[in-house]
mmCIF file of C-alpha atoms in Angstrom:
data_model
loop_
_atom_site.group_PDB
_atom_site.id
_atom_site.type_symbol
_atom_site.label_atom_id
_atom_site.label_comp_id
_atom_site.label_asym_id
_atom_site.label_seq_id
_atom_site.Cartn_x
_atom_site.Cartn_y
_atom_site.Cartn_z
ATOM 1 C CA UNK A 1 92.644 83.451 84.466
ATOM 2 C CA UNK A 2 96.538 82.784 84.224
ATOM 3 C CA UNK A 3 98.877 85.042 87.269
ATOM 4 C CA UNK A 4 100.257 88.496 85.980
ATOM 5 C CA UNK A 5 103.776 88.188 84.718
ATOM 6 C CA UNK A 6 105.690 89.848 86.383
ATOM 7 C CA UNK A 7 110.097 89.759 86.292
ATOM 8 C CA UNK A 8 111.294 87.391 88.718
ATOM 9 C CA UNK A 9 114.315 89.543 90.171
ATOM 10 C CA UNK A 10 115.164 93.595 89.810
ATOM 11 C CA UNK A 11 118.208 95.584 91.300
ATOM 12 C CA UNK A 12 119.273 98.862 91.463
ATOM 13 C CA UNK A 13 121.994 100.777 93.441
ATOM 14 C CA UNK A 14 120.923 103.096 96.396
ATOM 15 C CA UNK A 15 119.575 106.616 94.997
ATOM 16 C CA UNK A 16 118.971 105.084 91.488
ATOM 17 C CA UNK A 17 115.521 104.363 90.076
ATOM 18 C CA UNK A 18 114.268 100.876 89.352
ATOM 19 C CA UNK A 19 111.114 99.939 87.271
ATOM 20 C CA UNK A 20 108.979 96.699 87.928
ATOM 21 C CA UNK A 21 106.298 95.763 85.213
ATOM 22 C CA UNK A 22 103.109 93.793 85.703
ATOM 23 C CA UNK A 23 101.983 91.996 82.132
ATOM 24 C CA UNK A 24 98.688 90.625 81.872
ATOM 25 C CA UNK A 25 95.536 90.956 79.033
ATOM 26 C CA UNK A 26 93.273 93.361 77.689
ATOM 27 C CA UNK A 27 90.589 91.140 80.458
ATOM 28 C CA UNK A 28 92.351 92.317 83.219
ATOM 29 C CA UNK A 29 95.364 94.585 83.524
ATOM 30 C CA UNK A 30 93.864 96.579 80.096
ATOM 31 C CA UNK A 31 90.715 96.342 80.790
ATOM 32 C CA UNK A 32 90.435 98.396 84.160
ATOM 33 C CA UNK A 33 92.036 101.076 86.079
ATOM 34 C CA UNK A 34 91.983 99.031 88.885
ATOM 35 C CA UNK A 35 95.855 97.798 89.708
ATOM 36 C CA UNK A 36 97.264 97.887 92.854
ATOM 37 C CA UNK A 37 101.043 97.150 94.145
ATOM 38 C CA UNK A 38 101.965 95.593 97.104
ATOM 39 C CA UNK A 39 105.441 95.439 98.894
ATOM 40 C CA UNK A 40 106.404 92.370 101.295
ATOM 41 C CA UNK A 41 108.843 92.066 103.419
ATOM 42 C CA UNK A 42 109.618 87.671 104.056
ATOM 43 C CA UNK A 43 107.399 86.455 107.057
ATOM 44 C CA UNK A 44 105.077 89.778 107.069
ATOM 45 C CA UNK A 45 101.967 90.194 105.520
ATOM 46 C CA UNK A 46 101.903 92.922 102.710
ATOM 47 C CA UNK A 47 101.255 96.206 102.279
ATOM 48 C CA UNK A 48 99.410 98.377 100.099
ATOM 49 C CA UNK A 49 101.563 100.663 98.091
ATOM 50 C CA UNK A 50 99.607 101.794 95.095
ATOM 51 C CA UNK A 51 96.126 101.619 94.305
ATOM 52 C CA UNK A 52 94.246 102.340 90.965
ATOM 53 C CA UNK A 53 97.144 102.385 89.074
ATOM 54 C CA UNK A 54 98.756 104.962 89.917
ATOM 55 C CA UNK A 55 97.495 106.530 93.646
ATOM 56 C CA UNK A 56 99.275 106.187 97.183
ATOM 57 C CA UNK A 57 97.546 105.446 100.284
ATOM 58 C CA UNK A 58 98.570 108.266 102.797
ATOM 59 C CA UNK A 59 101.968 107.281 104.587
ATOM 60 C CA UNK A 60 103.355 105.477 101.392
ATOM 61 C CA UNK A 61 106.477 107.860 100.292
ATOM 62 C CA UNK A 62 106.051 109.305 97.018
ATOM 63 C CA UNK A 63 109.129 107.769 95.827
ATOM 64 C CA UNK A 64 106.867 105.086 94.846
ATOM 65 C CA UNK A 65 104.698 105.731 91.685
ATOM 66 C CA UNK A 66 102.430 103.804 89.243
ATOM 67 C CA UNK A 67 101.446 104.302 85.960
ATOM 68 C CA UNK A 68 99.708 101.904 82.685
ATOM 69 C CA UNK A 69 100.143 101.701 79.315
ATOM 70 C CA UNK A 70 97.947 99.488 77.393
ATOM 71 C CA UNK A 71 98.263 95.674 79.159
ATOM 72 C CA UNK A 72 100.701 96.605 80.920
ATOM 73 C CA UNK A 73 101.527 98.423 84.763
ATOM 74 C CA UNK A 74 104.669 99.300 86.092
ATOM 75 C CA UNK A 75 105.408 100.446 89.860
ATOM 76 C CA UNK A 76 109.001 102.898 89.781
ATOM 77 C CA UNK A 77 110.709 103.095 92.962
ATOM 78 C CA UNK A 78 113.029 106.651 92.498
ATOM 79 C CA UNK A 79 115.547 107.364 95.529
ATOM 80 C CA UNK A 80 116.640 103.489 96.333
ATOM 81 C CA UNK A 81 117.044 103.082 99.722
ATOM 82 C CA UNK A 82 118.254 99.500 101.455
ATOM 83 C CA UNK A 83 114.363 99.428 103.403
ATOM 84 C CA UNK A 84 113.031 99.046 99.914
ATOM 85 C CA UNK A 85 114.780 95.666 99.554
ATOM 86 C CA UNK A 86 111.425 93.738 99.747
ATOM 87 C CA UNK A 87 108.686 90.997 97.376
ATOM 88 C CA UNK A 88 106.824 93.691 94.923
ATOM 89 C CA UNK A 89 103.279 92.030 94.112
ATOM 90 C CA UNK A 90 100.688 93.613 91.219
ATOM 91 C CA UNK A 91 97.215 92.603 91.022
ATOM 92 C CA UNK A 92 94.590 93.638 88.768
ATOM 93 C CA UNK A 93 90.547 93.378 88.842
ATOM 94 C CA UNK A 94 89.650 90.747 85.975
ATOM 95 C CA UNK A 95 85.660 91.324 85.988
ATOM 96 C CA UNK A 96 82.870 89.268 87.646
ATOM 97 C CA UNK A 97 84.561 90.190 90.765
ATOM 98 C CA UNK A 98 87.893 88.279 90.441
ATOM 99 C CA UNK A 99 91.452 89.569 91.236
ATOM 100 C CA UNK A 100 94.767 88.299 89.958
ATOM 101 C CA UNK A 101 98.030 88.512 91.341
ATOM 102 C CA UNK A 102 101.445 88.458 89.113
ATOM 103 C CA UNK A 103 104.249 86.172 90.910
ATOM 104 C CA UNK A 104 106.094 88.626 92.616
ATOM 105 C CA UNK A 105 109.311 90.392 91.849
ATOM 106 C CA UNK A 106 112.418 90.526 94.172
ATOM 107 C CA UNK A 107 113.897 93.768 94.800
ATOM 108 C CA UNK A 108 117.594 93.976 95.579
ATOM 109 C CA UNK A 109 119.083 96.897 96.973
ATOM 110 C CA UNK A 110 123.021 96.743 95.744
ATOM 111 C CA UNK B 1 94.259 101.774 114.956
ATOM 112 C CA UNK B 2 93.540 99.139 112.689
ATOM 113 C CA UNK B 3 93.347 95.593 113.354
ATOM 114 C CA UNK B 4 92.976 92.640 112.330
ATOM 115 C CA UNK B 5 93.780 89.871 114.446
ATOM 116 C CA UNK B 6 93.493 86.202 112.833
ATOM 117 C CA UNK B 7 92.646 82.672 114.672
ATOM 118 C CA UNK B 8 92.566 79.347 113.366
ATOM 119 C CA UNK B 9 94.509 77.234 111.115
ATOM 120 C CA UNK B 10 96.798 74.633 111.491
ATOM 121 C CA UNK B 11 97.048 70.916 110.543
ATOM 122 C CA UNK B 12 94.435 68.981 108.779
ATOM 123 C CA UNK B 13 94.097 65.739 106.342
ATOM 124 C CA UNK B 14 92.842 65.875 102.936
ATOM 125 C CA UNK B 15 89.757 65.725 102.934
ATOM 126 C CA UNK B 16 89.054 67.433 106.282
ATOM 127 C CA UNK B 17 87.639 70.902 107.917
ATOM 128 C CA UNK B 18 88.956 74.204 109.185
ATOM 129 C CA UNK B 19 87.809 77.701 110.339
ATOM 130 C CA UNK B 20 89.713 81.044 109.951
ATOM 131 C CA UNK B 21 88.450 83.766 112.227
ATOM 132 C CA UNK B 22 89.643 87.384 111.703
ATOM 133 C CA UNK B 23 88.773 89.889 114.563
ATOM 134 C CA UNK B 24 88.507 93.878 113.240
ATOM 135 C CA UNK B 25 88.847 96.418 115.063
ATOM 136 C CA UNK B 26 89.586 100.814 114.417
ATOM 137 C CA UNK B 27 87.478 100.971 111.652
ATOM 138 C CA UNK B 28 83.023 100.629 110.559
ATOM 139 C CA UNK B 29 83.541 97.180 110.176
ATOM 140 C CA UNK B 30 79.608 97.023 107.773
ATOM 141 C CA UNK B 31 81.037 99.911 105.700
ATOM 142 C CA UNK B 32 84.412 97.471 104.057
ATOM 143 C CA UNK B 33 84.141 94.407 102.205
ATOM 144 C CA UNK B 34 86.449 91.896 103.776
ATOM 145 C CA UNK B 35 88.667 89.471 101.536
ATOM 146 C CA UNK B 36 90.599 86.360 102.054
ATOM 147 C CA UNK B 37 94.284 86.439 100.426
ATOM 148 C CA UNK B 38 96.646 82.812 100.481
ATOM 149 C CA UNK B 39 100.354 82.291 99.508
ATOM 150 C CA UNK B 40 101.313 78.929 99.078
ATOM 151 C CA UNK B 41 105.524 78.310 101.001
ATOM 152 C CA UNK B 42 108.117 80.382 98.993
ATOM 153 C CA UNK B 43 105.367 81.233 96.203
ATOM 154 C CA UNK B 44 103.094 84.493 95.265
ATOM 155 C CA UNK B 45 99.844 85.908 96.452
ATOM 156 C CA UNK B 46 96.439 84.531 95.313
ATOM 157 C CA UNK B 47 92.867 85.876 96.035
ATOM 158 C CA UNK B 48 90.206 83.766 97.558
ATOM 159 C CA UNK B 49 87.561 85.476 98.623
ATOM 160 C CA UNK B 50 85.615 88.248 99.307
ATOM 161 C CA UNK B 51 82.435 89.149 101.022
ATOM 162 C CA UNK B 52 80.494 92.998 100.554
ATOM 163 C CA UNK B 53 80.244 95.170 103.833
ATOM 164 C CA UNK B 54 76.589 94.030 104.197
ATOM 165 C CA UNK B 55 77.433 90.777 103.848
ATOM 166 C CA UNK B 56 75.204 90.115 101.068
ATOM 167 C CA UNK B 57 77.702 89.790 97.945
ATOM 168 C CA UNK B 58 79.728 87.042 98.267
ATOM 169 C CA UNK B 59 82.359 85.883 95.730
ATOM 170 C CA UNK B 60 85.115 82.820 95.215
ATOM 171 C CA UNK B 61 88.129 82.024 93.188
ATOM 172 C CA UNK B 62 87.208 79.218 90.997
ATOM 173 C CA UNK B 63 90.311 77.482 92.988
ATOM 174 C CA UNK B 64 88.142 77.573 96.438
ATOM 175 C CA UNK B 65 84.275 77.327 94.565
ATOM 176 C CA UNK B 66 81.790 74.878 96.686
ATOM 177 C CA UNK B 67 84.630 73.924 99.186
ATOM 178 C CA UNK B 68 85.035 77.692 100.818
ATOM 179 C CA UNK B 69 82.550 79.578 102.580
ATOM 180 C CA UNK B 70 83.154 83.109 103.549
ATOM 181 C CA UNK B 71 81.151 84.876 106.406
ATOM 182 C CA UNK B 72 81.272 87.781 108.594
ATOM 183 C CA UNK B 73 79.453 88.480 111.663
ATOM 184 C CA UNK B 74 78.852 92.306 112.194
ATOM 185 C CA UNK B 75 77.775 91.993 115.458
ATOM 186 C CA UNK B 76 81.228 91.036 116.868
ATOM 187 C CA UNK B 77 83.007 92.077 114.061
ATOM 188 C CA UNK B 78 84.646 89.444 112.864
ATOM 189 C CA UNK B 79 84.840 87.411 109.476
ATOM 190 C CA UNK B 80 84.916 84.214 108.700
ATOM 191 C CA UNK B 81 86.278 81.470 106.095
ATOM 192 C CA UNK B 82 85.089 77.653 106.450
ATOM 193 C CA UNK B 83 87.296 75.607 104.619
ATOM 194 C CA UNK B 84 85.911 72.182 104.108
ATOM 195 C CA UNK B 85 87.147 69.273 101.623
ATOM 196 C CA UNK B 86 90.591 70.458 102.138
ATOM 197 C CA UNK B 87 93.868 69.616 99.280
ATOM 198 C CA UNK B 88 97.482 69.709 99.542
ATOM 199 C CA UNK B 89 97.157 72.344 97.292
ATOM 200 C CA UNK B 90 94.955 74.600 99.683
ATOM 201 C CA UNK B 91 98.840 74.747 102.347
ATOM 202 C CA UNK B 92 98.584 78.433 103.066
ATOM 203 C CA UNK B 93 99.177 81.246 105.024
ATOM 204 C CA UNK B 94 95.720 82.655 104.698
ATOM 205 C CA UNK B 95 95.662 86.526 105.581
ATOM 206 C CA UNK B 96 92.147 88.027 106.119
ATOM 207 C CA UNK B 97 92.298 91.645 104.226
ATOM 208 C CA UNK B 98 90.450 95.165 104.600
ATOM 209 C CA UNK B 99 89.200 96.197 100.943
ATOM 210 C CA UNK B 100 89.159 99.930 100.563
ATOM 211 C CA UNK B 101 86.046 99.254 99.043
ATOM 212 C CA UNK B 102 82.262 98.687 100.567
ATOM 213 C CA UNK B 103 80.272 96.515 97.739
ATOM 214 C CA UNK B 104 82.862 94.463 96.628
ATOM 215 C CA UNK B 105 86.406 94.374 95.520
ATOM 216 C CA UNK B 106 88.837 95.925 93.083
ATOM 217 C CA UNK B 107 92.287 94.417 94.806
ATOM 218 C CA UNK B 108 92.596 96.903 96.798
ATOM 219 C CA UNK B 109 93.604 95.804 100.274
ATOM 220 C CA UNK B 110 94.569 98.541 102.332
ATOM 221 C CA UNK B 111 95.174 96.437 105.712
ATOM 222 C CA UNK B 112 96.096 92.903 106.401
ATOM 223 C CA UNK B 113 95.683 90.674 109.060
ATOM 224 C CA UNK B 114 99.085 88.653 110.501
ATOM 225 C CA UNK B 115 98.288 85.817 108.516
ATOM 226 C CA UNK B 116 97.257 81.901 109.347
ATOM 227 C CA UNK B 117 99.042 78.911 108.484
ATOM 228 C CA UNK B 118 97.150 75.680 106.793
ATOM 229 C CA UNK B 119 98.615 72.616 106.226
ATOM 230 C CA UNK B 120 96.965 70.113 104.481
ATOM 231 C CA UNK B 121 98.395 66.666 105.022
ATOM 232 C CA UNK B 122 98.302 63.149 105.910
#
């Protein structure tokens, strides 16, 4: 299966809301409710921020929200502040017990 | 607390062998499937493998298929991922990853090791 596409780069100003999508096929991303969202921060591992599409793992702030419409997921970060400058990764399940990851998406904090 | 504390990696030719070792700890280690999780310098995240709580469902990337082999070892808690007939393309960190899930996985990867570097060259 070919990576999610996902935008290379997104900005927003601190207190604004930004939107990252996460493009992929009616085999993966529309197929299942299974996408999760991962934030990176450069020489640490990541960390989960979202799971099935749209739920937080306790301790994420709920600033951070998912949602899905059709092929494709998008992760909203609402109330930018500078820690959220980070690498945004989506993945998806894509059957027969295979994951795929989109290419990340840079989030600058203006 | 959970942890997961990785061991291993490092230099090797094409062609060659290397072990990853990930040591868990705060947490049922049978009850979580276990998954291995690369990203190649400067690029995005790709799965590799994953192996069920029980150890009994085990599954690949077609990128690592009949080169990887990943194991766990409930008795010490601690997985596994042999990496034989190695390629420049395999140059990795490797992070081991705690699925939320017992049987298998959905991409869900609630905790992550620190991460192991592989470099594949001659």
């Amino acid at each position: 299966q070919s990576a999610l596409t996902q935008p290379p780069s997104a900005s927003g100003s601190p207190g604004q809301s930004v939107t990252i999508s996460c493009t992929g096929t009616s085999s993966d991303v529309g197929g299942y409710n299974y996408v999760s969202w991962y934030q990176q921060y450069p020489g640490k591992a990541p960390k989960l921020m979202i799971y099935e599409v749209s739920k937080r793992p306790s301790g994420v702030p709920d600033r951070f929200s998912g949602s899905k419409s059709g092929d494709t997921a998008s992760l909203t970060v609402s109330g930018l502040q500078a820690e959220d400058e980070a690498n945004y990764y989506c993945n998806s399940y894509a059957g027969s017990n295979n994951v795929i990851f989109g290419g990340g998406t840079k989030l600058t904090v203006l | 607390e959970v942890q997961l504390l990785q061991s291993g990696g490092g230099l090797e030719q094409p062609g060659g062998s290397l072990r990853l070792s990930c040591a868990a700890s705060g947490f049922t280690f049978s009850t979580c499937a276990m998954s291995w999780v690369r990203q190649a310098p400067g690029k995005g995240l790709e799965w590799v493998s994953t192996v069920s709580g029980s150890g009994s469902g085990i599954f690949y990337a077609d990128s690592v298929k009949g080169r990887f082999t990943i194991s766990r070892d409930k008795s010490i808690n601690t997985l596994y991922l042999q990496m034989n007939s190695l390629r420049a393309e395999d140059t990795a960190i490797y992070y081991c990853a705690k699925d939320q899930r017992a049987t298998s996985t959905r991409g869900s990867f609630d905790y992550w090791g620190q991460g192991s570097l592989v470099t594949v060259s001659s």
